[in-house]
Structure formats: structure tokens, C-alpha cells
mmCIF file of C-alpha atoms in Angstrom:
data_model
loop_
_atom_site.group_PDB
_atom_site.id
_atom_site.type_symbol
_atom_site.label_atom_id
_atom_site.label_comp_id
_atom_site.label_asym_id
_atom_site.label_seq_id
_atom_site.Cartn_x
_atom_site.Cartn_y
_atom_site.Cartn_z
ATOM 1 C CA MET F 1 -3.514 -24.474 16.198
ATOM 2 C CA SER F 2 -4.781 -25.200 12.691
ATOM 3 C CA GLN F 3 -3.087 -23.770 9.600
ATOM 4 C CA ARG F 4 -6.077 -21.529 8.952
ATOM 5 C CA SER F 5 -5.992 -20.236 12.531
ATOM 6 C CA GLN F 6 -2.285 -19.521 12.215
ATOM 7 C CA LEU F 7 -2.828 -17.618 8.973
ATOM 8 C CA GLN F 8 -5.727 -15.714 10.504
ATOM 9 C CA ALA F 9 -3.730 -14.736 13.581
ATOM 10 C CA ALA F 10 -0.787 -13.636 11.464
ATOM 11 C CA GLY F 11 -3.044 -11.792 9.049
ATOM 12 C CA ASP F 12 -4.825 -9.892 11.819
ATOM 13 C CA ARG F 13 -1.496 -8.750 13.227
ATOM 14 C CA ALA F 14 -0.235 -7.906 9.756
ATOM 15 C CA ILE F 15 -0.530 -4.646 7.965
ATOM 16 C CA THR F 16 -0.073 -3.980 4.325
ATOM 17 C CA VAL F 17 3.665 -4.377 4.856
ATOM 18 C CA PRO F 18 4.638 -5.335 8.402
ATOM 19 C CA ASP F 19 8.398 -4.863 7.954
ATOM 20 C CA ARG F 20 9.099 -4.822 11.672
ATOM 21 C CA PRO F 21 6.618 -5.750 14.396
ATOM 22 C CA THR F 22 4.881 -2.748 15.914
ATOM 23 C CA PRO F 23 3.974 -2.975 19.619
ATOM 24 C CA PRO F 24 0.232 -3.213 20.350
ATOM 25 C CA HIS F 25 0.309 0.276 21.843
ATOM 26 C CA GLY F 26 2.025 1.691 18.717
ATOM 27 C CA VAL F 27 5.271 3.627 18.399
ATOM 28 C CA THR F 28 6.487 5.788 21.268
ATOM 29 C CA GLY F 29 9.246 8.171 22.256
ATOM 30 C CA ALA F 30 11.693 9.730 19.825
ATOM 31 C CA ARG F 31 10.705 7.345 17.047
ATOM 32 C CA ALA F 32 7.094 8.494 17.348
ATOM 33 C CA ALA F 33 8.113 12.161 17.189
ATOM 34 C CA TRP F 34 10.163 11.593 14.016
ATOM 35 C CA LEU F 35 7.352 9.571 12.492
ATOM 36 C CA VAL F 36 4.733 12.258 13.229
ATOM 37 C CA ALA F 37 6.983 14.900 11.639
ATOM 38 C CA GLY F 38 7.535 12.677 8.611
ATOM 39 C CA VAL F 39 3.841 11.914 8.180
ATOM 40 C CA LEU F 40 2.932 15.609 8.386
ATOM 41 C CA LEU F 41 5.541 16.616 5.800
ATOM 42 C CA VAL F 42 4.462 13.855 3.429
ATOM 43 C CA ALA F 43 0.831 14.946 3.844
ATOM 44 C CA LEU F 44 1.800 18.599 3.358
ATOM 45 C CA ASN F 45 3.051 17.668 -0.134
ATOM 46 C CA LEU F 46 -0.055 15.773 -1.276
ATOM 47 C CA ARG F 47 -2.006 18.839 -2.478
ATOM 48 C CA PRO F 48 0.183 21.817 -3.570
ATOM 49 C CA ALA F 49 1.239 20.347 -6.931
ATOM 50 C CA ILE F 50 -2.386 20.096 -8.067
ATOM 51 C CA VAL F 51 -3.972 23.043 -6.212
ATOM 52 C CA ALA F 52 -1.312 25.457 -7.517
ATOM 53 C CA VAL F 53 -2.699 25.046 -11.041
ATOM 54 C CA SER F 54 -6.110 26.598 -10.262
ATOM 55 C CA PRO F 55 -4.995 30.225 -9.605
ATOM 56 C CA LEU F 56 -2.884 30.091 -12.786
ATOM 57 C CA LEU F 57 -5.446 28.368 -14.988
ATOM 58 C CA ASP F 58 -6.451 31.483 -16.959
ATOM 59 C CA THR F 59 -2.772 32.318 -17.568
ATOM 60 C CA ILE F 60 -2.029 28.738 -18.617
ATOM 61 C CA ARG F 61 -4.938 28.799 -21.089
ATOM 62 C CA ALA F 62 -3.834 32.147 -22.511
ATOM 63 C CA THR F 63 -0.238 31.050 -23.110
ATOM 64 C CA THR F 64 -0.863 27.478 -24.283
ATOM 65 C CA GLY F 65 -4.165 27.890 -26.114
ATOM 66 C CA LEU F 66 -5.846 25.123 -24.117
ATOM 67 C CA SER F 67 -9.593 24.899 -24.590
ATOM 68 C CA GLY F 68 -12.000 24.979 -21.664
ATOM 69 C CA THR F 69 -12.385 21.217 -21.934
ATOM 70 C CA ALA F 70 -8.618 20.661 -21.925
ATOM 71 C CA ALA F 71 -8.233 22.986 -18.951
ATOM 72 C CA GLY F 72 -10.929 20.999 -17.147
ATOM 73 C CA LEU F 73 -9.049 17.805 -17.967
ATOM 74 C CA LEU F 74 -5.865 19.296 -16.517
ATOM 75 C CA THR F 75 -7.567 19.758 -13.146
ATOM 76 C CA THR F 76 -9.440 16.446 -13.358
ATOM 77 C CA LEU F 77 -6.546 14.208 -14.464
ATOM 78 C CA PRO F 78 -4.864 13.980 -11.032
ATOM 79 C CA VAL F 79 -8.161 13.169 -9.313
ATOM 80 C CA ALA F 80 -8.856 10.416 -11.870
ATOM 81 C CA CYS F 81 -5.368 9.035 -11.171
ATOM 82 C CA PHE F 82 -6.216 8.957 -7.460
ATOM 83 C CA GLY F 83 -9.011 6.516 -8.245
ATOM 84 C CA LEU F 84 -7.334 4.473 -10.980
ATOM 85 C CA PHE F 85 -4.086 3.820 -9.141
ATOM 86 C CA ALA F 86 -5.317 3.525 -5.543
ATOM 87 C CA PRO F 87 -5.898 -0.265 -5.868
ATOM 88 C CA PHE F 88 -2.212 -0.810 -6.692
ATOM 89 C CA ALA F 89 -0.915 0.867 -3.530
ATOM 90 C CA PRO F 90 -1.402 -2.100 -1.124
ATOM 91 C CA LYS F 91 0.336 -4.447 -3.587
ATOM 92 C CA LEU F 92 3.267 -2.064 -3.914
ATOM 93 C CA ALA F 93 3.526 -1.726 -0.151
ATOM 94 C CA ARG F 94 3.537 -5.505 0.330
ATOM 95 C CA LYS F 95 6.541 -5.722 -1.977
ATOM 96 C CA VAL F 96 8.708 -2.855 -0.735
ATOM 97 C CA GLY F 97 7.253 -1.761 2.621
ATOM 98 C CA MET F 98 5.200 1.255 3.623
ATOM 99 C CA GLU F 99 8.251 3.356 4.392
ATOM 100 C CA ALA F 100 9.923 2.687 1.036
ATOM 101 C CA GLY F 101 6.570 3.077 -0.706
ATOM 102 C CA LEU F 102 6.073 6.572 0.731
ATOM 103 C CA ALA F 103 9.653 7.492 -0.188
ATOM 104 C CA GLY F 104 8.824 6.441 -3.751
ATOM 105 C CA VAL F 105 5.722 8.640 -3.618
ATOM 106 C CA LEU F 106 7.842 11.701 -2.847
ATOM 107 C CA VAL F 107 10.420 10.911 -5.541
ATOM 108 C CA LEU F 108 7.748 10.410 -8.210
ATOM 109 C CA LEU F 109 5.992 13.576 -7.062
ATOM 110 C CA LEU F 110 9.242 15.510 -7.399
ATOM 111 C CA ALA F 111 9.717 14.127 -10.920
ATOM 112 C CA GLY F 112 6.207 15.152 -11.936
ATOM 113 C CA VAL F 113 6.653 18.710 -10.663
ATOM 114 C CA LEU F 114 9.932 19.096 -12.568
ATOM 115 C CA VAL F 115 8.632 17.524 -15.809
ATOM 116 C CA ARG F 116 6.114 20.389 -16.078
ATOM 117 C CA LEU F 117 9.033 22.786 -16.563
ATOM 118 C CA ALA F 118 9.378 21.631 -20.182
ATOM 119 C CA ASP F 119 7.868 24.023 -22.735
ATOM 120 C CA SER F 120 5.266 21.621 -24.025
ATOM 121 C CA ALA F 121 1.590 20.890 -23.438
ATOM 122 C CA VAL F 122 2.470 17.191 -23.502
ATOM 123 C CA ALA F 123 4.954 17.731 -20.655
ATOM 124 C CA LEU F 124 2.320 19.652 -18.714
ATOM 125 C CA PHE F 125 -0.106 16.744 -18.875
ATOM 126 C CA ALA F 126 2.636 14.105 -18.400
ATOM 127 C CA GLY F 127 3.907 15.810 -15.263
ATOM 128 C CA THR F 128 0.373 16.133 -13.964
ATOM 129 C CA PHE F 129 -0.167 12.419 -14.590
ATOM 130 C CA LEU F 130 2.963 11.499 -12.591
ATOM 131 C CA ILE F 131 1.820 13.792 -9.784
ATOM 132 C CA GLY F 132 -1.584 12.103 -9.750
ATOM 133 C CA VAL F 133 -0.067 8.601 -9.568
ATOM 134 C CA ALA F 134 2.252 9.589 -6.725
ATOM 135 C CA ILE F 135 -0.505 11.179 -4.658
ATOM 136 C CA ALA F 136 -2.821 8.207 -5.310
ATOM 137 C CA VAL F 137 -0.347 5.876 -3.590
ATOM 138 C CA GLY F 138 0.325 8.322 -0.750
ATOM 139 C CA ASN F 139 -3.403 8.771 -0.135
ATOM 140 C CA VAL F 140 -3.779 5.028 0.448
ATOM 141 C CA LEU F 141 -0.624 4.278 2.421
ATOM 142 C CA LEU F 142 -0.807 7.023 5.037
ATOM 143 C CA PRO F 143 -4.121 5.910 6.673
ATOM 144 C CA GLY F 144 -2.802 2.349 6.888
ATOM 145 C CA LEU F 145 0.430 3.560 8.464
ATOM 146 C CA ILE F 146 -1.540 5.619 11.011
ATOM 147 C CA LYS F 147 -3.685 2.601 11.890
ATOM 148 C CA ARG F 148 -0.559 0.474 12.326
ATOM 149 C CA ASP F 149 1.716 2.788 14.296
ATOM 150 C CA PHE F 150 -0.872 4.861 16.197
ATOM 151 C CA PRO F 151 -3.629 2.329 16.953
ATOM 152 C CA HIS F 152 -4.929 4.203 20.022
ATOM 153 C CA ARG F 153 -4.372 7.709 18.663
ATOM 154 C CA GLY F 154 -6.030 7.296 15.293
ATOM 155 C CA GLY F 155 -8.413 10.254 15.759
ATOM 156 C CA PRO F 156 -5.819 12.898 16.703
ATOM 157 C CA MET F 157 -3.330 11.599 14.126
ATOM 158 C CA THR F 158 -5.953 11.628 11.369
ATOM 159 C CA GLY F 159 -6.790 15.175 12.435
ATOM 160 C CA LEU F 160 -3.157 16.244 12.122
ATOM 161 C CA TYR F 161 -2.892 14.433 8.779
ATOM 162 C CA SER F 162 -6.023 16.191 7.479
ATOM 163 C CA MET F 163 -4.760 19.517 8.808
ATOM 164 C CA ALA F 164 -1.509 19.060 6.886
ATOM 165 C CA LEU F 165 -3.444 18.325 3.690
ATOM 166 C CA PHE F 166 -5.385 21.573 4.059
ATOM 167 C CA ALA F 167 -2.277 23.522 5.016
ATOM 168 C CA GLY F 168 -0.574 22.376 1.813
ATOM 169 C CA ALA F 169 -3.620 23.346 -0.226
ATOM 170 C CA ALA F 170 -3.781 26.757 1.468
ATOM 171 C CA LEU F 171 -0.098 27.419 0.794
ATOM 172 C CA ALA F 172 -0.493 26.582 -2.888
ATOM 173 C CA ALA F 173 -3.773 28.435 -3.408
ATOM 174 C CA GLY F 174 -2.647 31.637 -1.730
ATOM 175 C CA GLY F 175 1.077 31.549 -2.406
ATOM 176 C CA THR F 176 1.431 30.540 -6.051
ATOM 177 C CA VAL F 177 0.499 33.860 -7.704
ATOM 178 C CA PRO F 178 2.450 36.022 -5.189
ATOM 179 C CA LEU F 179 5.473 33.732 -5.630
ATOM 180 C CA GLY F 180 5.302 34.217 -9.383
ATOM 181 C CA HIS F 181 5.055 38.005 -9.019
ATOM 182 C CA ALA F 182 7.853 38.172 -6.434
ATOM 183 C CA THR F 183 10.293 36.082 -8.462
ATOM 184 C CA GLY F 184 9.293 37.345 -11.890
ATOM 185 C CA LEU F 185 9.121 33.774 -13.124
ATOM 186 C CA GLY F 186 6.700 32.442 -15.706
ATOM 187 C CA TRP F 187 3.904 30.091 -14.717
ATOM 188 C CA ARG F 188 5.928 26.939 -15.488
ATOM 189 C CA ALA F 189 8.813 27.902 -13.212
ATOM 190 C CA THR F 190 6.368 29.130 -10.584
ATOM 191 C CA LEU F 191 4.699 25.710 -10.498
ATOM 192 C CA ALA F 192 8.149 24.095 -10.288
ATOM 193 C CA LEU F 193 8.980 26.075 -7.131
ATOM 194 C CA TRP F 194 6.831 23.617 -5.185
ATOM 195 C CA ALA F 195 9.581 21.049 -5.796
ATOM 196 C CA VAL F 196 11.436 22.712 -2.901
ATOM 197 C CA LEU F 197 8.706 21.623 -0.481
ATOM 198 C CA VAL F 198 8.821 18.093 -1.896
ATOM 199 C CA GLY F 199 12.586 18.036 -1.362
ATOM 200 C CA VAL F 200 12.097 18.962 2.295
ATOM 201 C CA GLY F 201 9.593 16.097 2.555
ATOM 202 C CA VAL F 202 12.141 13.643 1.125
ATOM 203 C CA LEU F 203 14.753 14.713 3.691
ATOM 204 C CA ALA F 204 12.236 14.444 6.536
ATOM 205 C CA TRP F 205 11.262 10.908 5.481
ATOM 206 C CA LEU F 206 14.820 9.564 5.212
ATOM 207 C CA PRO F 207 15.027 8.595 8.932
ATOM 208 C CA GLN F 208 12.149 6.148 8.358
ATOM 209 C CA LEU F 209 14.248 4.369 5.727
ATOM 210 C CA ALA F 210 17.332 4.370 7.938
ATOM 211 C CA GLY F 211 15.491 3.063 10.990
ATOM 212 C CA GLY F 212 16.410 -0.553 10.441
ATOM 213 C CA ARG F 213 13.187 -1.658 8.802
ATOM 214 C CA ALA F 214 13.772 -4.550 6.418
ATOM 215 C CA THR F 215 12.506 -4.259 2.881
ATOM 216 C CA ARG F 216 12.040 -8.004 2.617
ATOM 217 C CA PRO F 217 8.493 -9.140 3.504
ATOM 218 C CA SER F 218 8.300 -10.799 6.918
ATOM 219 C CA ALA F 219 6.571 -14.062 7.777
ATOM 220 C CA ALA F 220 3.483 -12.134 8.875
ATOM 221 C CA SER F 221 3.488 -10.276 5.560
ATOM 222 C CA ALA F 222 3.695 -13.563 3.666
ATOM 223 C CA ALA F 223 0.781 -14.914 5.688
ATOM 224 C CA ALA F 224 -1.237 -11.784 4.961
ATOM 225 C CA ALA F 225 -0.474 -12.086 1.247
ATOM 226 C CA ALA F 226 -1.607 -15.711 1.308
ATOM 227 C CA HIS F 227 -4.793 -14.702 3.111
ATOM 228 C CA PRO F 228 -5.714 -11.231 1.729
ATOM 229 C CA VAL F 229 -8.709 -9.167 2.762
ATOM 230 C CA ARG F 230 -11.791 -10.267 0.836
ATOM 231 C CA GLY F 231 -15.431 -9.311 0.616
ATOM 232 C CA LEU F 232 -15.272 -5.521 1.060
ATOM 233 C CA TRP F 233 -16.857 -4.922 -2.330
ATOM 234 C CA ARG F 234 -19.944 -6.814 -1.126
ATOM 235 C CA GLU F 235 -20.352 -4.803 2.090
ATOM 236 C CA ALA F 236 -22.823 -1.937 2.371
ATOM 237 C CA LEU F 237 -20.692 -0.233 5.024
ATOM 238 C CA ALA F 238 -17.628 -0.228 2.767
ATOM 239 C CA TRP F 239 -19.703 1.308 -0.041
ATOM 240 C CA GLN F 240 -21.081 3.958 2.304
ATOM 241 C CA VAL F 241 -17.536 4.933 3.302
ATOM 242 C CA ALA F 242 -16.482 4.953 -0.367
ATOM 243 C CA LEU F 243 -19.427 7.080 -1.518
ATOM 244 C CA PHE F 244 -18.922 9.575 1.291
ATOM 245 C CA MET F 245 -15.270 9.799 0.306
ATOM 246 C CA GLY F 246 -16.282 10.337 -3.321
ATOM 247 C CA LEU F 247 -19.004 12.927 -2.826
ATOM 248 C CA GLN F 248 -17.018 15.070 -0.399
ATOM 249 C CA SER F 249 -14.012 14.835 -2.743
ATOM 250 C CA LEU F 250 -16.220 15.839 -5.677
ATOM 251 C CA ASN F 251 -17.321 18.905 -3.716
ATOM 252 C CA TYR F 252 -13.778 19.815 -2.686
ATOM 253 C CA TYR F 253 -11.993 19.336 -6.017
ATOM 254 C CA THR F 254 -14.768 20.947 -8.046
ATOM 255 C CA ALA F 255 -14.743 23.992 -5.789
ATOM 256 C CA THR F 256 -10.934 24.110 -5.855
ATOM 257 C CA ALA F 257 -10.895 23.959 -9.666
ATOM 258 C CA TRP F 258 -13.571 26.565 -10.374
ATOM 259 C CA LEU F 259 -14.024 28.946 -7.421
ATOM 260 C CA PRO F 260 -11.242 31.271 -8.659
ATOM 261 C CA ALA F 261 -13.040 31.377 -12.031
ATOM 262 C CA VAL F 262 -16.365 32.175 -10.309
ATOM 263 C CA PHE F 263 -14.767 35.076 -8.456
ATOM 264 C CA GLY F 264 -12.952 36.177 -11.615
ATOM 265 C CA ALA F 265 -16.244 36.264 -13.533
ATOM 266 C CA HIS F 266 -17.497 38.774 -10.949
ATOM 267 C CA GLY F 267 -14.501 41.096 -11.208
ATOM 268 C CA MET F 268 -11.855 39.723 -8.837
ATOM 269 C CA SER F 269 -8.212 39.638 -9.926
ATOM 270 C CA ASP F 270 -6.315 36.337 -10.109
ATOM 271 C CA GLY F 271 -4.421 37.219 -6.941
ATOM 272 C CA GLN F 272 -7.585 38.048 -4.990
ATOM 273 C CA ALA F 273 -9.362 34.927 -6.228
ATOM 274 C CA GLY F 274 -6.376 32.773 -5.269
ATOM 275 C CA TRP F 275 -6.357 34.359 -1.821
ATOM 276 C CA MET F 276 -10.053 33.553 -1.316
ATOM 277 C CA LEU F 277 -9.352 29.893 -2.130
ATOM 278 C CA SER F 278 -6.397 29.976 0.266
ATOM 279 C CA PHE F 279 -8.528 31.604 2.974
ATOM 280 C CA SER F 280 -11.091 28.841 2.603
ATOM 281 C CA SER F 281 -8.339 26.235 2.979
ATOM 282 C CA LEU F 282 -7.008 27.962 6.100
ATOM 283 C CA LEU F 283 -10.450 27.682 7.692
ATOM 284 C CA GLY F 284 -10.518 24.079 6.511
ATOM 285 C CA ILE F 285 -7.523 23.406 8.738
ATOM 286 C CA ALA F 286 -9.676 24.018 11.818
ATOM 287 C CA GLY F 287 -12.393 21.674 10.570
ATOM 288 C CA ALA F 288 -9.818 19.082 9.530
ATOM 289 C CA LEU F 289 -8.133 19.126 12.925
ATOM 290 C CA PHE F 290 -11.247 18.744 15.047
ATOM 291 C CA GLY F 291 -13.374 16.527 12.779
ATOM 292 C CA PRO F 292 -11.621 13.193 13.526
ATOM 293 C CA VAL F 293 -11.273 14.073 17.226
ATOM 294 C CA LEU F 294 -15.037 14.637 17.469
ATOM 295 C CA ALA F 295 -15.731 11.506 15.429
ATOM 296 C CA GLY F 296 -13.578 9.462 17.791
ATOM 297 C CA ARG F 297 -15.348 10.747 20.899
ATOM 298 C CA ILE F 298 -19.044 10.964 20.057
ATOM 299 C CA ARG F 299 -21.297 7.985 19.564
ATOM 300 C CA ARG F 300 -23.283 9.331 16.594
ATOM 301 C CA GLN F 301 -20.446 10.160 14.216
ATOM 302 C CA GLY F 302 -22.908 10.874 11.424
ATOM 303 C CA MET F 303 -23.735 14.174 13.123
ATOM 304 C CA VAL F 304 -20.332 15.451 12.000
ATOM 305 C CA ALA F 305 -21.382 14.631 8.409
ATOM 306 C CA VAL F 306 -24.614 16.601 8.935
ATOM 307 C CA CYS F 307 -22.710 19.632 10.244
ATOM 308 C CA ALA F 308 -20.321 19.442 7.292
ATOM 309 C CA GLY F 309 -23.193 19.274 4.791
ATOM 310 C CA VAL F 310 -25.031 22.250 6.327
ATOM 311 C CA LEU F 311 -21.901 24.421 6.399
ATOM 312 C CA CYS F 312 -20.988 23.590 2.796
ATOM 313 C CA ALA F 313 -24.560 24.183 1.608
ATOM 314 C CA ALA F 314 -24.601 27.627 3.245
ATOM 315 C CA GLY F 315 -21.275 28.543 1.647
ATOM 316 C CA ILE F 316 -22.210 27.348 -1.848
ATOM 317 C CA GLY F 317 -25.657 28.940 -1.601
ATOM 318 C CA GLY F 318 -24.081 32.254 -0.684
ATOM 319 C CA MET F 319 -21.698 31.970 -3.643
ATOM 320 C CA ALA F 320 -24.670 31.510 -5.965
ATOM 321 C CA VAL F 321 -26.468 34.597 -4.617
ATOM 322 C CA ALA F 322 -23.752 37.143 -3.811
ATOM 323 C CA PRO F 323 -20.284 35.731 -4.571
ATOM 324 C CA VAL F 324 -18.255 38.913 -4.038
ATOM 325 C CA GLY F 325 -20.292 40.818 -1.450
ATOM 326 C CA GLY F 326 -20.175 38.030 1.111
ATOM 327 C CA ALA F 327 -17.051 36.292 -0.150
ATOM 328 C CA TYR F 328 -15.299 36.034 3.208
ATOM 329 C CA LEU F 329 -18.358 34.639 4.971
ATOM 330 C CA TRP F 330 -18.975 32.068 2.221
ATOM 331 C CA MET F 331 -15.344 30.954 2.347
ATOM 332 C CA VAL F 332 -15.485 30.587 6.143
ATOM 333 C CA LEU F 333 -18.571 28.367 5.901
ATOM 334 C CA LEU F 334 -17.281 26.359 2.951
ATOM 335 C CA GLY F 335 -13.811 25.927 4.418
ATOM 336 C CA LEU F 336 -15.084 24.687 7.779
ATOM 337 C CA GLY F 337 -17.573 22.344 6.102
ATOM 338 C CA GLN F 338 -15.030 20.898 3.679
ATOM 339 C CA GLY F 339 -12.493 20.473 6.468
ATOM 340 C CA LEU F 340 -14.987 18.503 8.558
ATOM 341 C CA ALA F 341 -16.054 16.365 5.588
ATOM 342 C CA ILE F 342 -12.565 15.524 4.351
ATOM 343 C CA SER F 343 -11.205 14.694 7.784
ATOM 344 C CA LEU F 344 -14.294 12.620 8.605
ATOM 345 C CA SER F 345 -13.902 10.598 5.401
ATOM 346 C CA LEU F 346 -10.276 9.877 6.338
ATOM 347 C CA ALA F 347 -11.281 9.051 9.914
ATOM 348 C CA TYR F 348 -13.835 6.533 8.617
ATOM 349 C CA LEU F 349 -10.998 4.647 6.894
ATOM 350 C CA VAL F 350 -9.455 4.082 10.323
ATOM 351 C CA LEU F 351 -12.570 3.858 12.522
ATOM 352 C CA ARG F 352 -14.487 1.424 10.313
ATOM 353 C CA ALA F 353 -11.543 -1.004 10.011
ATOM 354 C CA PRO F 354 -10.785 -3.659 12.664
ATOM 355 C CA ASP F 355 -7.035 -3.615 11.943
ATOM 356 C CA ALA F 356 -4.393 -2.030 9.708
ATOM 357 C CA ARG F 357 -4.752 -4.742 7.053
ATOM 358 C CA HIS F 358 -8.439 -3.880 6.583
ATOM 359 C CA ALA F 359 -7.699 -0.149 6.878
ATOM 360 C CA ALA F 360 -5.353 -0.329 3.880
ATOM 361 C CA GLN F 361 -7.861 -2.309 1.777
ATOM 362 C CA LEU F 362 -10.779 -0.067 2.784
ATOM 363 C CA SER F 363 -8.644 2.958 1.959
ATOM 364 C CA SER F 364 -7.822 1.459 -1.434
ATOM 365 C CA MET F 365 -11.476 0.694 -2.248
ATOM 366 C CA ALA F 366 -12.835 4.010 -0.935
ATOM 367 C CA GLN F 367 -10.288 6.071 -2.816
ATOM 368 C CA CYS F 368 -10.679 4.059 -6.026
ATOM 369 C CA VAL F 369 -14.459 4.525 -6.069
ATOM 370 C CA GLY F 370 -14.412 7.933 -4.460
ATOM 371 C CA TYR F 371 -11.868 9.688 -6.603
ATOM 372 C CA LEU F 372 -13.210 8.280 -9.872
ATOM 373 C CA LEU F 373 -16.552 9.790 -8.844
ATOM 374 C CA ALA F 374 -14.877 13.025 -7.799
ATOM 375 C CA ALA F 375 -13.062 13.329 -11.143
ATOM 376 C CA VAL F 376 -16.402 13.895 -12.869
ATOM 377 C CA GLY F 377 -17.155 17.031 -10.839
ATOM 378 C CA PRO F 378 -14.885 19.659 -12.443
ATOM 379 C CA LEU F 379 -15.814 18.457 -15.935
ATOM 380 C CA VAL F 380 -19.561 18.546 -15.257
ATOM 381 C CA LEU F 381 -19.449 21.955 -13.598
ATOM 382 C CA GLY F 382 -17.376 23.340 -16.465
ATOM 383 C CA ALA F 383 -19.819 21.872 -19.002
ATOM 384 C CA LEU F 384 -22.795 23.409 -17.152
ATOM 385 C CA HIS F 385 -21.087 26.786 -17.224
ATOM 386 C CA ASP F 386 -20.351 26.460 -20.932
ATOM 387 C CA ALA F 387 -23.991 25.519 -21.622
ATOM 388 C CA THR F 388 -25.550 28.304 -19.517
ATOM 389 C CA HIS F 389 -22.766 30.937 -19.644
ATOM 390 C CA ASP F 390 -23.418 31.445 -15.943
ATOM 391 C CA TRP F 391 -22.183 29.890 -12.703
ATOM 392 C CA THR F 392 -25.496 29.881 -10.823
ATOM 393 C CA VAL F 393 -26.882 26.610 -12.212
ATOM 394 C CA ALA F 394 -23.523 24.888 -11.732
ATOM 395 C CA LEU F 395 -23.353 25.994 -8.078
ATOM 396 C CA VAL F 396 -26.939 24.865 -7.436
ATOM 397 C CA VAL F 397 -26.110 21.397 -8.790
ATOM 398 C CA LEU F 398 -22.984 21.274 -6.628
ATOM 399 C CA GLY F 399 -25.058 22.211 -3.596
ATOM 400 C CA ALA F 400 -27.716 19.594 -4.370
ATOM 401 C CA LEU F 401 -25.078 16.845 -4.292
ATOM 402 C CA LEU F 402 -24.566 17.611 -0.600
ATOM 403 C CA VAL F 403 -27.823 15.783 0.152
ATOM 404 C CA PRO F 404 -26.633 12.282 -0.839
ATOM 405 C CA GLN F 405 -23.229 13.117 0.666
ATOM 406 C CA THR F 406 -24.839 13.751 4.045
ATOM 407 C CA VAL F 407 -27.029 10.629 3.848
ATOM 408 C CA VAL F 408 -24.128 8.229 3.184
ATOM 409 C CA GLY F 409 -22.034 10.084 5.769
ATOM 410 C CA VAL F 410 -24.655 9.388 8.425
ATOM 411 C CA LEU F 411 -24.892 5.717 7.406
ATOM 412 C CA ALA F 412 -21.103 5.324 7.471
ATOM 413 C CA GLY F 413 -21.048 6.881 10.936
ATOM 414 C CA ARG F 414 -22.608 3.873 12.650
ATOM 415 C CA ARG F 415 -20.194 2.090 15.000
ATOM 416 C CA ARG F 416 -19.445 -0.992 12.937
ATOM 417 C CA HIS F 417 -16.413 -2.593 11.300
ATOM 418 C CA VAL F 418 -15.934 -3.862 7.778
ATOM 419 C CA GLY F 419 -14.703 -7.418 7.305
ATOM 420 C CA ARG F 420 -17.825 -9.464 8.011
ATOM 421 C CA HIS F 421 -17.362 -11.281 4.687
ATOM 422 C CA ASP F 422 -13.616 -11.708 5.160
ATOM 423 C CA PRO F 423 -12.682 -15.239 6.309
ATOM 424 C CA GLY F 424 -9.586 -13.788 7.953
ATOM 425 C CA ALA F 425 -11.439 -11.159 9.967
ATOM 426 C CA GLY F 426 -12.490 -13.566 12.609
#
């Protein structure tokens, strides 16, 4: 066998960090059960630290004197970090391993949550920055780990992963204000309470570090590093996956940042507005659970993107016309649509990749492009509101962006794999 063939064979078996060989059928038995629990608890922690800010945003502005622009930056900063730091995640994982990398994610996330306890606007933004960096790495590593350890159960595992993301968001959106009222704590300490959940995640992930996986790169890892994935940035399919990731993320994070403010402008209390956001996230769990399963079983996966776009459009349209009168209906439609879209975008990272090595690189590219695009959303919607002193125009623009989202979602749904320009893809 030639040297190139040997590198190619090793690279195709390799993942971002193949610390210990994984059987072709993936992990099984007790190890699989512990891994599933660990993945779900890591995923559960990837949203509360940023979503918890939205229900408290008016209180934060009142006590710190932040301007509308600064408040918009506070909600946008983590999303921008998702895009800026996603490309570094595969390199980090090649050095320390996926398991150690995800442990580092949780530790950095815990640090960011606790830094925000300091009575300073600088600490607030610094902690938010650390949170954004941690989640950026976790966002990239988890799909690659799923592709590696659950190669024939990618759809159901992605569904569970997506469900955990929405569950974490729902807990933070609906629980932050009641937690603050119940404990009598200020908003800083209330935000810091989510460190408890991160601590549980750290404990749940420890068995993955103690499972005998070496931190030193293996021979397959060295071969993969010598022959990295190339050419994704020149592939239309990779761009379609990335743009779908970006547009659905723009919709989700913009709605998460400003929906409580929309409800508040029409007379809802902070607690009620936070509950509506939480209710939407609870419905998103259903969409997130079934989206990847459907995508893995039907031939025309783009139809899931169409369903997601229609549901979101109906929810946003209703918010523009009668935000309070039909609030529950609009949140049902929006939650289901966002759940389908988010889980489908994550499923595409697995389904459009021929192996775990490509899944990690596609995840890195899609989240770099996607989240940088998504970071613009809250700022633009806030600027439109400031210019018009009304939420209607902003919601119409948000709804209009569902058209290109649906188009690229349909294109990304074709049964193809990335890697045609990669010499190591075969």
C-alpha cells in the first residue's frame, strides 16, 4: 500500500481526536449509557448561561445604565464568539482529545458564569465572553463525537442532543426570574445560580476522562493531522449547510433576545414574558427530538426545512399582528418550527459528512459562518425598533429571512456528502 493510501485509510478512520479506536458499530453497553448521559448533560449546559440574560435584560439595563446598543451587544457577544472560535475547536481536540476538550468546555463555562458575579460592567461582558468561547467549542465537538461513537444512531442521538439544548434554554427562560424572586437574590447572583447545573455536568463527564482514553494523539490522529480535511470552503453543499445553520440561528437568537421585550411592550410582566419564551422552548423540545429522526428516515430531507419555515413564519406573523391575544398559539408554532430547524441543522452536520473527521470540519465551518451571521440578528432587530419605535417592522424583516433559510435548507437536504475536493476523502 502506498504512503498516500495508508494516510488516507488512517485519516478516514480518524476523528478529530481518535484517542482510542471506536468499533465500527460505535460504543455499546454500559459505556454507551454513561456516554449518552454525559452528552445530554453537556448539551443541557450549552444554552442557560446566555438565555438567562434575556428575561433580566430590562433589570440589568436599569441597574447598570447600559444603553440599548450595549444591551444588544450583551446578547450578541456569545453568538459572535460561537462563530469566531468554532474554527479552533478541531485543533484543540487534536491536541487534548474530545473528552478532555469537552471537560475544558465545562470548566471554562463555569468560570464565565462565576465571573459575572463581580459588581462591574466589565466583569459582566468578560464573563459573557468566556461563556461564548466555551459554548463555541462545545457546539463543534459534540456533533463530531456523536458521529464517531454513534455512527448508526446519528439521527436519534442528534435528536436527543437537540432536545437537551432546548430543555436547557427552557429552564433558563422560564426559571431565571422565579429563581430570583424565590431566593431574594439580585440579578447577578441569580445568573450565577446556573453554575450549579454546570457543576452537575462536570461530575457527569468525569467518567469519560477516567475511562482509560489516552490524551496523547494516536498514530491515526497523527496521520489525520498530516492529511487534514481540505476543500470544504469551495463546496456548494458545505455552504448550504453553513447558511442554513446561520439563518436558523439568526432566527432563534434574535427571537430569544427580543421576544420578552416585544411582550413587555404590550403590557406583559417580566415573569410572564419569560414564561412565554420558556413555553416556546418547551415546544421546541418536541421539534428538536423528532426533526433528526425524520431527516434520517425520509428521502427528501428538505421537506423538514419547509415545515420549519412555515411554522416559524406563522408564529412570527401572529406576533406582528396580535402578540398578546394569541401569545400561546404563536409560541407553539414558533417553538415547533425553531425546534425542527435547529435539530435539522445539527443533523445536516452528521448526515452530510462521510466520516467523523469531515463531520468535525463541517461543524467548524458551518458554525463559524453560521453564528457570525446569526450575531447580526439581535443588533439589526434592535436598531429597527429604535428607528421605528415599534416592533412590527422588525418582526416582518425577521419573517422575511425565513425565505432564504428555507431555500438553503432544501438544497442542503439532498442526499450527498461533502469531501469531493478533499484528497483524503477517497
